[in-house]
């Protein structure tokens, strides 16, 4: 039985591959592991059957035999540890790749999510115009640091790894902001990731699922 993941039945991103099931789909495609997707409605996400899989009533989840996982980072790490292709064999290089996974989720993603939330949900607040430049500055700080570290390298540390996979999905969340364009090496990094056949397959699958439901 292939693993089963959950995804939004109707993704608010309208098929742009910004929801976090995209990371899991992409990781599974990179390692060549077939999988099934169970779409979940917003209502079903908060019902007992889904809460038994995910304590916070969110997507994605991952079911493989007796194993149930939630948290996209933990799922990607699980896939990367069990299949070749997303983590180096050398122990030190592996440790560094895992550090980049944590950096993507713990250091780079928070200011990006904070900014997205503000743009989506706080636009009408009287303090929004004052707050946004501060949120932009926090994002720019991380992008500037990341761009300095990446330099002219294609990937963050040697060969493409689960660290690059997660970092790319985090940076893509800035697509509509224009901020990524201020850092050409990071725009090129994301484009390089998106050109990977595994990414293309994952993106096409989630887009197809969106189109199937929304016409
Ligand atoms: N830390 C968890 C993880 O990494 O797995 C976070 C999971 C999470 O935030 N899941 C979101 C969810 O289920 C979907 S991905 N939300 C429903 C809820 O909480 O009730 C976040 C997301 C949603 C929409 C867009 N978008 O439209 O662009 C992008 C990302």
Short mmCIF file of C-alpha atoms and ligand atoms in Angstrom, two decimals:
data_model
loop_
_atom_site.label_atom_id
_atom_site.label_comp_id
_atom_site.label_asym_id
_atom_site.label_seq_id
_atom_site.Cartn_x
_atom_site.Cartn_y
_atom_site.Cartn_z
CA UNK A 1 0.00 0.00 0.00
CA UNK A 2 1.47 3.38 -0.93
CA UNK A 3 1.49 6.09 1.75
CA UNK A 4 -1.58 8.32 1.88
CA UNK A 5 -1.27 12.05 2.41
CA UNK A 6 -3.97 14.64 2.99
CA UNK A 7 -4.38 17.90 1.13
CA UNK A 8 -6.94 20.71 0.91
CA UNK A 9 -10.03 19.66 -1.02
CA UNK A 10 -10.28 23.28 -2.20
CA UNK A 11 -6.93 24.95 -1.78
CA UNK A 12 -7.22 28.69 -1.13
CA UNK A 13 -4.08 29.18 -3.24
CA UNK A 14 -6.09 28.08 -6.31
CA UNK A 15 -3.55 25.51 -7.43
CA UNK A 16 -0.36 27.54 -6.98
CA UNK A 17 1.21 24.80 -4.87
CA UNK A 18 1.64 27.03 -1.82
CA UNK A 19 -0.09 24.81 0.75
CA UNK A 20 2.17 22.52 2.73
CA UNK A 21 1.08 19.26 1.11
CA UNK A 22 3.25 20.44 -1.81
CA UNK A 23 6.42 19.75 0.23
CA UNK A 24 5.36 16.22 0.91
CA UNK A 25 4.26 15.54 -2.67
CA UNK A 26 7.58 16.92 -3.94
CA UNK A 27 9.65 14.86 -1.49
CA UNK A 28 7.80 11.69 -2.50
CA UNK A 29 8.36 12.51 -6.18
CA UNK A 30 12.08 13.16 -5.58
CA UNK A 31 12.58 9.72 -4.06
CA UNK A 32 10.29 7.97 -6.56
CA UNK A 33 7.77 6.77 -3.99
CA UNK A 34 4.18 6.43 -5.29
CA UNK A 35 1.53 7.91 -2.99
CA UNK A 36 -2.17 8.55 -2.73
CA UNK A 37 -3.85 11.80 -1.77
CA UNK A 38 -6.99 12.09 0.33
CA UNK A 39 -8.55 15.53 -0.11
CA UNK A 40 -10.05 16.99 3.08
CA UNK A 41 -12.61 19.78 3.36
CA UNK A 42 -12.16 22.58 5.89
CA UNK A 43 -15.03 21.12 7.88
CA UNK A 44 -13.72 17.54 7.85
CA UNK A 45 -10.32 18.81 9.03
CA UNK A 46 -11.85 19.74 12.38
CA UNK A 47 -13.83 16.52 12.84
CA UNK A 48 -12.72 13.60 15.05
CA UNK A 49 -11.58 11.31 12.22
CA UNK A 50 -9.05 13.88 10.99
CA UNK A 51 -8.17 15.16 14.47
CA UNK A 52 -7.12 11.59 15.29
CA UNK A 53 -4.46 11.99 12.59
CA UNK A 54 -3.60 15.63 13.19
CA UNK A 55 -4.04 17.15 16.66
CA UNK A 56 -4.37 20.67 15.22
CA UNK A 57 -6.85 19.74 12.49
CA UNK A 58 -4.61 20.72 9.59
CA UNK A 59 -3.08 19.28 6.44
CA UNK A 60 -0.81 17.60 5.52
CA UNK A 61 -0.85 14.24 7.25
CA UNK A 62 0.97 11.08 6.22
CA UNK A 63 -0.21 7.49 6.77
CA UNK A 64 2.05 4.56 6.01
CA UNK A 65 0.93 1.24 7.46
CA UNK A 66 0.65 1.77 11.22
CA UNK A 67 2.53 5.06 11.11
CA UNK A 68 0.64 8.35 11.19
CA UNK A 69 2.61 11.59 10.97
CA UNK A 70 1.71 15.26 10.95
CA UNK A 71 3.97 18.35 10.50
CA UNK A 72 5.29 18.75 6.98
CA UNK A 73 8.91 19.01 8.16
CA UNK A 74 8.71 15.75 10.11
CA UNK A 75 7.06 14.04 7.14
CA UNK A 76 9.74 15.23 4.71
CA UNK A 77 12.47 14.12 7.15
CA UNK A 78 10.82 10.71 7.48
CA UNK A 79 10.73 10.30 3.69
CA UNK A 80 14.31 11.54 3.33
CA UNK A 81 15.58 9.13 5.99
CA UNK A 82 13.94 6.10 4.45
CA UNK A 83 14.72 6.68 0.80
CA UNK A 84 17.86 7.73 -1.04
CA UNK A 85 18.02 11.08 -2.76
CA UNK A 86 17.19 13.80 -0.24
CA UNK A 87 19.94 13.49 2.38
CA UNK A 88 23.66 12.88 1.85
CA UNK A 89 25.25 9.62 3.06
CA UNK A 90 28.14 11.39 4.79
CA UNK A 91 27.12 11.93 8.43
CA UNK A 92 28.37 15.51 8.67
CA UNK A 93 26.83 16.54 5.36
CA UNK A 94 23.59 14.88 6.48
CA UNK A 95 23.65 16.87 9.71
CA UNK A 96 24.13 20.10 7.76
CA UNK A 97 21.27 19.26 5.37
CA UNK A 98 18.99 18.66 8.36
CA UNK A 99 20.14 21.98 9.82
CA UNK A 100 18.95 23.65 6.60
CA UNK A 101 15.59 21.90 6.97
CA UNK A 102 15.22 23.42 10.42
CA UNK A 103 16.50 26.78 9.20
CA UNK A 104 13.85 26.84 6.48
CA UNK A 105 11.03 26.09 8.92
CA UNK A 106 12.24 27.80 12.10
CA UNK A 107 14.23 30.79 10.90
CA UNK A 108 13.11 31.77 7.40
CA UNK A 109 9.46 30.69 7.33
CA UNK A 110 8.17 32.54 10.44
CA UNK A 111 8.71 36.11 9.18
CA UNK A 112 7.37 35.12 5.76
CA UNK A 113 4.21 33.61 7.24
CA UNK A 114 3.79 36.58 9.56
CA UNK A 115 3.91 38.90 6.55
CA UNK A 116 1.48 36.75 4.51
CA UNK A 117 -0.99 36.69 7.39
CA UNK A 118 -0.78 40.46 7.76
CA UNK A 119 -1.40 40.99 4.04
CA UNK A 120 -4.29 38.53 3.99
CA UNK A 121 -6.06 39.32 7.24
CA UNK A 122 -4.94 42.71 8.56
CA UNK A 123 -5.15 44.99 5.53
CA UNK A 124 -8.24 46.74 6.88
CA UNK A 125 -6.75 47.45 10.31
CA UNK A 126 -5.81 51.07 11.03
CA UNK A 127 -2.27 50.05 12.02
CA UNK A 128 -1.66 47.85 8.97
CA UNK A 129 0.13 50.51 6.87
CA UNK A 130 2.58 51.16 9.66
CA UNK A 131 3.19 47.50 10.42
CA UNK A 132 3.83 46.19 6.91
CA UNK A 133 7.20 47.95 6.37
CA UNK A 134 8.45 46.39 9.60
CA UNK A 135 7.34 42.93 8.46
CA UNK A 136 8.96 43.51 5.05
CA UNK A 137 12.20 44.49 6.77
CA UNK A 138 12.22 41.26 8.79
CA UNK A 139 11.72 39.21 5.63
CA UNK A 140 14.43 41.18 3.77
CA UNK A 141 16.85 40.58 6.62
CA UNK A 142 16.49 36.80 6.24
CA UNK A 143 16.58 36.95 2.43
CA UNK A 144 19.72 39.03 2.52
CA UNK A 145 21.43 36.61 4.91
CA UNK A 146 20.32 33.60 2.92
CA UNK A 147 21.44 35.14 -0.35
CA UNK A 148 24.88 35.91 1.15
CA UNK A 149 25.29 32.33 2.28
CA UNK A 150 24.09 30.84 -1.01
CA UNK A 151 26.44 33.02 -3.04
CA UNK A 152 26.91 31.54 -6.53
CA UNK A 153 26.24 27.97 -5.40
CA UNK A 154 23.31 26.09 -6.96
CA UNK A 155 22.17 24.62 -3.61
CA UNK A 156 22.61 25.45 0.06
CA UNK A 157 25.20 22.80 0.89
CA UNK A 158 26.55 20.60 -1.89
CA UNK A 159 23.97 18.50 -3.72
CA UNK A 160 20.22 19.27 -3.68
CA UNK A 161 18.75 18.05 -0.38
CA UNK A 162 15.60 18.09 1.73
CA UNK A 163 16.96 21.41 3.07
CA UNK A 164 16.69 22.95 -0.41
CA UNK A 165 13.28 21.39 -0.90
CA UNK A 166 11.87 22.97 2.25
CA UNK A 167 13.66 26.28 1.70
CA UNK A 168 12.21 26.54 -1.80
CA UNK A 169 8.66 25.91 -0.60
CA UNK A 170 9.12 28.58 2.07
CA UNK A 171 10.50 31.16 -0.39
CA UNK A 172 7.72 30.47 -2.90
CA UNK A 173 5.28 31.86 -0.38
CA UNK A 174 6.74 35.28 -1.29
CA UNK A 175 5.74 34.91 -4.95
CA UNK A 176 3.08 37.59 -4.90
CA UNK A 177 5.06 39.99 -2.69
CA UNK A 178 7.78 41.00 -5.16
CA UNK A 179 10.34 40.75 -2.34
CA UNK A 180 12.13 37.72 -3.77
CA UNK A 181 12.88 39.63 -6.99
CA UNK A 182 15.12 41.94 -4.96
CA UNK A 183 17.47 38.97 -4.52
CA UNK A 184 18.27 37.61 -8.01
CA UNK A 185 20.31 34.69 -6.69
CA UNK A 186 17.35 33.54 -4.58
CA UNK A 187 14.92 33.96 -7.49
CA UNK A 188 17.27 31.85 -9.59
CA UNK A 189 17.55 29.31 -6.77
CA UNK A 190 13.76 28.93 -6.63
CA UNK A 191 13.56 28.70 -10.43
CA UNK A 192 16.26 26.00 -10.37
CA UNK A 193 14.23 24.02 -7.85
CA UNK A 194 11.01 24.47 -9.77
CA UNK A 195 12.71 23.14 -12.92
CA UNK A 196 13.35 19.79 -11.24
CA UNK A 197 11.21 17.06 -12.83
CA UNK A 198 10.03 15.87 -9.40
CA UNK A 199 8.84 19.39 -8.55
CA UNK A 200 7.03 19.61 -11.89
CA UNK A 201 5.24 16.32 -11.27
CA UNK A 202 4.19 17.34 -7.75
CA UNK A 203 3.01 20.75 -8.93
CA UNK A 204 1.03 19.26 -11.81
CA UNK A 205 -0.64 16.72 -9.49
CA UNK A 206 -1.82 19.31 -6.99
CA UNK A 207 -2.96 21.62 -9.83
CA UNK A 208 -4.88 18.79 -11.45
CA UNK A 209 -6.57 17.99 -8.13
CA UNK A 210 -7.54 21.65 -7.72
CA UNK A 211 -8.93 21.82 -11.27
CA UNK A 212 -10.87 18.58 -10.81
CA UNK A 213 -12.82 20.10 -7.92
CA UNK A 214 -13.04 23.70 -9.05
CA UNK A 215 -13.40 23.29 -12.80
N1 LIG B 1 3.44 23.41 10.92
C1 LIG B 1 2.44 22.71 10.14
C2 LIG B 1 3.13 21.92 9.03
O1 LIG B 1 4.21 22.34 8.60
O2 LIG B 1 2.60 20.88 8.61
C3 LIG B 1 1.47 23.73 9.58
C4 LIG B 1 0.35 23.08 8.81
C5 LIG B 1 -0.56 24.14 8.21
O3 LIG B 1 -0.42 25.35 8.42
N2 LIG B 1 -1.53 23.66 7.45
C6 LIG B 1 -2.49 24.55 6.82
C7 LIG B 1 -3.88 24.17 7.25
O4 LIG B 1 -4.22 23.02 7.33
C8 LIG B 1 -2.37 24.42 5.29
S1 LIG B 1 -0.78 24.91 4.70
N3 LIG B 1 -4.72 25.19 7.49
C9 LIG B 1 -6.09 24.97 7.87
C10 LIG B 1 -6.33 25.24 9.30
O5 LIG B 1 -5.38 25.51 10.06
O6 LIG B 1 -7.50 25.19 9.70
C11 LIG B 1 -0.83 26.72 5.00
C12 LIG B 1 -1.26 27.46 3.78
C13 LIG B 1 -2.59 27.68 3.54
C14 LIG B 1 -2.96 28.40 2.43
C15 LIG B 1 -1.99 28.91 1.58
N4 LIG B 1 -2.37 29.66 0.44
O7 LIG B 1 -3.57 29.80 0.16
O8 LIG B 1 -1.52 30.22 -0.26
C16 LIG B 1 -0.66 28.68 1.84
C17 LIG B 1 -0.30 27.95 2.95
#
